[in-house]
PDB file of C-alpha atoms in Angstrom:
ATOM      1  CA  UNK A   1     -42.335  88.872  68.162  1.00  0.00           C
ATOM      2  CA  UNK A   2     -41.297  88.114  71.775  1.00  0.00           C
ATOM      3  CA  UNK A   3     -39.026  85.180  72.465  1.00  0.00           C
ATOM      4  CA  UNK A   4     -37.693  84.480  75.959  1.00  0.00           C
ATOM      5  CA  UNK A   5     -35.069  81.785  76.422  1.00  0.00           C
ATOM      6  CA  UNK A   6     -33.614  80.321  79.611  1.00  0.00           C
ATOM      7  CA  UNK A   7     -34.513  83.382  81.687  1.00  0.00           C
ATOM      8  CA  UNK A   8     -33.165  83.397  85.243  1.00  0.00           C
ATOM      9  CA  UNK A   9     -34.105  86.406  87.378  1.00  0.00           C
ATOM     10  CA  UNK A  10     -33.849  87.424  91.014  1.00  0.00           C
ATOM     11  CA  UNK A  11     -35.387  90.022  93.276  1.00  0.00           C
ATOM     12  CA  UNK A  12     -32.991  90.715  96.107  1.00  0.00           C
ATOM     13  CA  UNK A  13     -31.618  87.351  97.230  1.00  0.00           C
ATOM     14  CA  UNK A  14     -34.632  85.394  95.927  1.00  0.00           C
ATOM     15  CA  UNK A  15     -34.288  83.449  92.677  1.00  0.00           C
ATOM     16  CA  UNK A  16     -37.757  83.788  91.135  1.00  0.00           C
ATOM     17  CA  UNK A  17     -37.405  82.747  87.490  1.00  0.00           C
ATOM     18  CA  UNK A  18     -35.388  79.611  86.844  1.00  0.00           C
ATOM     19  CA  UNK A  19     -34.886  78.875  83.161  1.00  0.00           C
ATOM     20  CA  UNK A  20     -38.139  80.289  81.754  1.00  0.00           C
ATOM     21  CA  UNK A  21     -38.799  79.765  78.034  1.00  0.00           C
ATOM     22  CA  UNK A  22     -41.694  81.584  76.363  1.00  0.00           C
ATOM     23  CA  UNK A  23     -42.576  82.493  72.776  1.00  0.00           C
ATOM     24  CA  UNK A  24     -45.362  84.962  71.990  1.00  0.00           C
ATOM     25  CA  UNK A  25     -46.450  85.468  68.404  1.00  0.00           C
ATOM     26  CA  UNK A  26     -47.696  88.778  67.021  1.00  0.00           C
ATOM     27  CA  UNK A  27     -51.403  89.175  66.363  1.00  0.00           C
ATOM     28  CA  UNK A  28     -52.519  86.751  69.060  1.00  0.00           C
ATOM     29  CA  UNK A  29     -53.898  87.289  72.545  1.00  0.00           C
ATOM     30  CA  UNK A  30     -51.785  85.797  75.313  1.00  0.00           C
ATOM     31  CA  UNK A  31     -52.617  85.409  78.998  1.00  0.00           C
ATOM     32  CA  UNK A  32     -50.102  84.635  81.716  1.00  0.00           C
ATOM     33  CA  UNK A  33     -51.786  83.019  84.699  1.00  0.00           C
ATOM     34  CA  UNK A  34     -50.539  81.377  87.849  1.00  0.00           C
ATOM     35  CA  UNK A  35     -50.816  81.357  91.612  1.00  0.00           C
ATOM     36  CA  UNK A  36     -49.340  84.054  93.832  1.00  0.00           C
ATOM     37  CA  UNK A  37     -45.570  83.772  93.862  1.00  0.00           C
ATOM     38  CA  UNK A  38     -45.328  81.984  90.508  1.00  0.00           C
ATOM     39  CA  UNK A  39     -43.276  84.797  88.940  1.00  0.00           C
ATOM     40  CA  UNK A  40     -45.803  86.661  86.785  1.00  0.00           C
ATOM     41  CA  UNK A  41     -44.871  90.098  88.128  1.00  0.00           C
ATOM     42  CA  UNK A  42     -41.171  89.261  88.069  1.00  0.00           C
ATOM     43  CA  UNK A  43     -41.462  88.255  84.416  1.00  0.00           C
ATOM     44  CA  UNK A  44     -43.258  91.506  83.584  1.00  0.00           C
ATOM     45  CA  UNK A  45     -40.657  93.545  85.433  1.00  0.00           C
ATOM     46  CA  UNK A  46     -37.803  91.689  83.721  1.00  0.00           C
ATOM     47  CA  UNK A  47     -39.314  92.424  80.306  1.00  0.00           C
ATOM     48  CA  UNK A  48     -39.697  96.164  80.975  1.00  0.00           C
ATOM     49  CA  UNK A  49     -36.322  96.512  82.701  1.00  0.00           C
ATOM     50  CA  UNK A  50     -37.579  97.342  86.188  1.00  0.00           C
ATOM     51  CA  UNK A  51     -34.794  98.095  88.665  1.00  0.00           C
ATOM     52  CA  UNK A  52     -36.125  95.560  91.233  1.00  0.00           C
ATOM     53  CA  UNK A  53     -35.316  92.605  88.987  1.00  0.00           C
ATOM     54  CA  UNK A  54     -31.854  91.351  88.097  1.00  0.00           C
ATOM     55  CA  UNK A  55     -31.687  89.067  85.075  1.00  0.00           C
ATOM     56  CA  UNK A  56     -28.820  86.653  85.714  1.00  0.00           C
ATOM     57  CA  UNK A  57     -29.043  84.558  82.566  1.00  0.00           C
ATOM     58  CA  UNK A  58     -31.038  84.181  79.365  1.00  0.00           C
ATOM     59  CA  UNK A  59     -32.350  86.398  76.593  1.00  0.00           C
ATOM     60  CA  UNK A  60     -35.473  88.398  75.879  1.00  0.00           C
ATOM     61  CA  UNK A  61     -35.718  89.010  72.134  1.00  0.00           C
ATOM     62  CA  UNK A  62     -38.298  91.510  70.906  1.00  0.00           C
ATOM     63  CA  UNK A  63     -38.573  91.896  67.149  1.00  0.00           C
ATOM     64  CA  UNK A  64     -35.164  90.259  66.755  1.00  0.00           C
ATOM     65  CA  UNK A  65     -33.321  92.388  69.323  1.00  0.00           C
ATOM     66  CA  UNK A  66     -32.166  91.275  72.771  1.00  0.00           C
ATOM     67  CA  UNK A  67     -33.850  93.968  74.851  1.00  0.00           C
ATOM     68  CA  UNK A  68     -31.791  93.100  77.922  1.00  0.00           C
ATOM     69  CA  UNK A  69     -29.189  95.380  76.336  1.00  0.00           C
ATOM     70  CA  UNK A  70     -31.633  98.331  76.445  1.00  0.00           C
ATOM     71  CA  UNK A  71     -32.429 100.609  79.377  1.00  0.00           C
ATOM     72  CA  UNK A  72     -35.998 100.778  80.680  1.00  0.00           C
ATOM     73  CA  UNK A  73     -36.429 104.119  78.898  1.00  0.00           C
ATOM     74  CA  UNK A  74     -35.181 102.691  75.589  1.00  0.00           C
ATOM     75  CA  UNK A  75     -37.563  99.745  75.979  1.00  0.00           C
ATOM     76  CA  UNK A  76     -40.455 102.149  76.591  1.00  0.00           C
ATOM     77  CA  UNK A  77     -39.596 104.002  73.393  1.00  0.00           C
ATOM     78  CA  UNK A  78     -39.822 100.646  71.590  1.00  0.00           C
ATOM     79  CA  UNK A  79     -43.334 100.222  73.050  1.00  0.00           C
ATOM     80  CA  UNK A  80     -42.403  97.947  75.968  1.00  0.00           C
ATOM     81  CA  UNK A  81     -43.692  99.278  79.275  1.00  0.00           C
ATOM     82  CA  UNK A  82     -46.038  98.446  82.136  1.00  0.00           C
ATOM     83  CA  UNK A  83     -49.452 100.055  82.234  1.00  0.00           C
ATOM     84  CA  UNK A  84     -51.327  99.870  85.496  1.00  0.00           C
ATOM     85  CA  UNK A  85     -55.053  99.359  85.933  1.00  0.00           C
ATOM     86  CA  UNK A  86     -55.221 102.154  88.518  1.00  0.00           C
ATOM     87  CA  UNK A  87     -52.372 104.552  87.703  1.00  0.00           C
ATOM     88  CA  UNK A  88     -51.396 107.387  89.996  1.00  0.00           C
ATOM     89  CA  UNK A  89     -53.096 110.597  88.923  1.00  0.00           C
ATOM     90  CA  UNK A  90     -50.901 113.575  88.163  1.00  0.00           C
ATOM     91  CA  UNK A  91     -52.781 116.674  89.324  1.00  0.00           C
ATOM     92  CA  UNK A  92     -53.504 119.097  86.492  1.00  0.00           C
ATOM     93  CA  UNK A  93     -52.565 116.667  83.698  1.00  0.00           C
ATOM     94  CA  UNK A  94     -55.534 115.381  81.710  1.00  0.00           C
ATOM     95  CA  UNK A  95     -55.612 112.152  79.704  1.00  0.00           C
ATOM     96  CA  UNK A  96     -55.265 113.832  76.317  1.00  0.00           C
ATOM     97  CA  UNK A  97     -52.171 115.808  77.313  1.00  0.00           C
ATOM     98  CA  UNK A  98     -50.567 112.732  78.881  1.00  0.00           C
ATOM     99  CA  UNK A  99     -51.280 110.528  75.849  1.00  0.00           C
ATOM    100  CA  UNK A 100     -50.092 113.175  73.353  1.00  0.00           C
ATOM    101  CA  UNK A 101     -46.823 113.541  75.255  1.00  0.00           C
ATOM    102  CA  UNK A 102     -46.314 109.760  75.217  1.00  0.00           C
ATOM    103  CA  UNK A 103     -47.175 109.463  71.511  1.00  0.00           C
ATOM    104  CA  UNK A 104     -44.916 112.365  70.565  1.00  0.00           C
ATOM    105  CA  UNK A 105     -41.993 110.814  72.465  1.00  0.00           C
ATOM    106  CA  UNK A 106     -42.487 107.622  70.438  1.00  0.00           C
ATOM    107  CA  UNK A 107     -42.837 109.521  67.153  1.00  0.00           C
ATOM    108  CA  UNK A 108     -39.677 111.515  67.897  1.00  0.00           C
ATOM    109  CA  UNK A 109     -37.801 108.280  68.677  1.00  0.00           C
ATOM    110  CA  UNK A 110     -38.916 106.895  65.301  1.00  0.00           C
ATOM    111  CA  UNK A 111     -37.754 110.055  63.498  1.00  0.00           C
ATOM    112  CA  UNK A 112     -41.317 111.086  62.668  1.00  0.00           C
ATOM    113  CA  UNK A 113     -42.973 114.475  63.029  1.00  0.00           C
ATOM    114  CA  UNK A 114     -44.715 115.135  66.342  1.00  0.00           C
ATOM    115  CA  UNK A 115     -48.440 115.950  66.431  1.00  0.00           C
ATOM    116  CA  UNK A 116     -49.738 119.319  67.551  1.00  0.00           C
ATOM    117  CA  UNK A 117     -52.762 119.459  69.859  1.00  0.00           C
ATOM    118  CA  UNK A 118     -55.341 119.728  67.053  1.00  0.00           C
ATOM    119  CA  UNK A 119     -53.842 116.824  65.083  1.00  0.00           C
ATOM    120  CA  UNK A 120     -53.699 114.681  68.193  1.00  0.00           C
ATOM    121  CA  UNK A 121     -57.321 115.395  69.191  1.00  0.00           C
ATOM    122  CA  UNK A 122     -58.481 114.537  65.660  1.00  0.00           C
ATOM    123  CA  UNK A 123     -56.531 111.243  65.828  1.00  0.00           C
ATOM    124  CA  UNK A 124     -57.908 110.484  69.299  1.00  0.00           C
ATOM    125  CA  UNK A 125     -61.500 111.033  68.161  1.00  0.00           C
ATOM    126  CA  UNK A 126     -60.956 108.729  65.173  1.00  0.00           C
ATOM    127  CA  UNK A 127     -59.424 105.979  67.311  1.00  0.00           C
ATOM    128  CA  UNK A 128     -62.064 106.241  70.049  1.00  0.00           C
ATOM    129  CA  UNK A 129     -64.802 106.033  67.408  1.00  0.00           C
ATOM    130  CA  UNK A 130     -63.181 102.905  65.901  1.00  0.00           C
ATOM    131  CA  UNK A 131     -63.212 101.332  69.366  1.00  0.00           C
ATOM    132  CA  UNK A 132     -66.820 102.327  70.009  1.00  0.00           C
ATOM    133  CA  UNK A 133     -65.793 104.537  72.928  1.00  0.00           C
ATOM    134  CA  UNK A 134     -67.204 107.938  73.843  1.00  0.00           C
ATOM    135  CA  UNK A 135     -65.071 110.823  72.639  1.00  0.00           C
ATOM    136  CA  UNK A 136     -65.508 112.654  75.954  1.00  0.00           C
ATOM    137  CA  UNK A 137     -62.867 110.240  77.307  1.00  0.00           C
ATOM    138  CA  UNK A 138     -60.315 112.710  75.924  1.00  0.00           C
ATOM    139  CA  UNK A 139     -61.257 115.498  78.307  1.00  0.00           C
ATOM    140  CA  UNK A 140     -61.235 113.428  81.489  1.00  0.00           C
ATOM    141  CA  UNK A 141     -58.441 113.984  83.954  1.00  0.00           C
TER     142      UNK A 141
END
């Protein structure tokens, strides 16, 4: 699913990744651990196409496509993006609206029909129930 070969990446003048090879298989849980400065954040930023990181050499293949050829926005539409533990709150935008907008962007990219608010809320309730989560999570901002 994700295959990284000989990845060299810099931030500014600092060479951070020097020939990294990594293969992650679908359906498995993977953890990337290491001390501060080992390159974990640089690797994540290289994968998502963050502007701070310049990839100088190597490939990042996702589902058979070298995603280094894609913009950060195109990668996000393919499902490759960074999600933060404590994201910045956008005043007046609740979780359900934010998630529906993100899902509809992905559906549109895939040539599928977008969900209206009622369809999305029904889907959200189903998915939250499957995960054993409270359905009031939808209405939180």
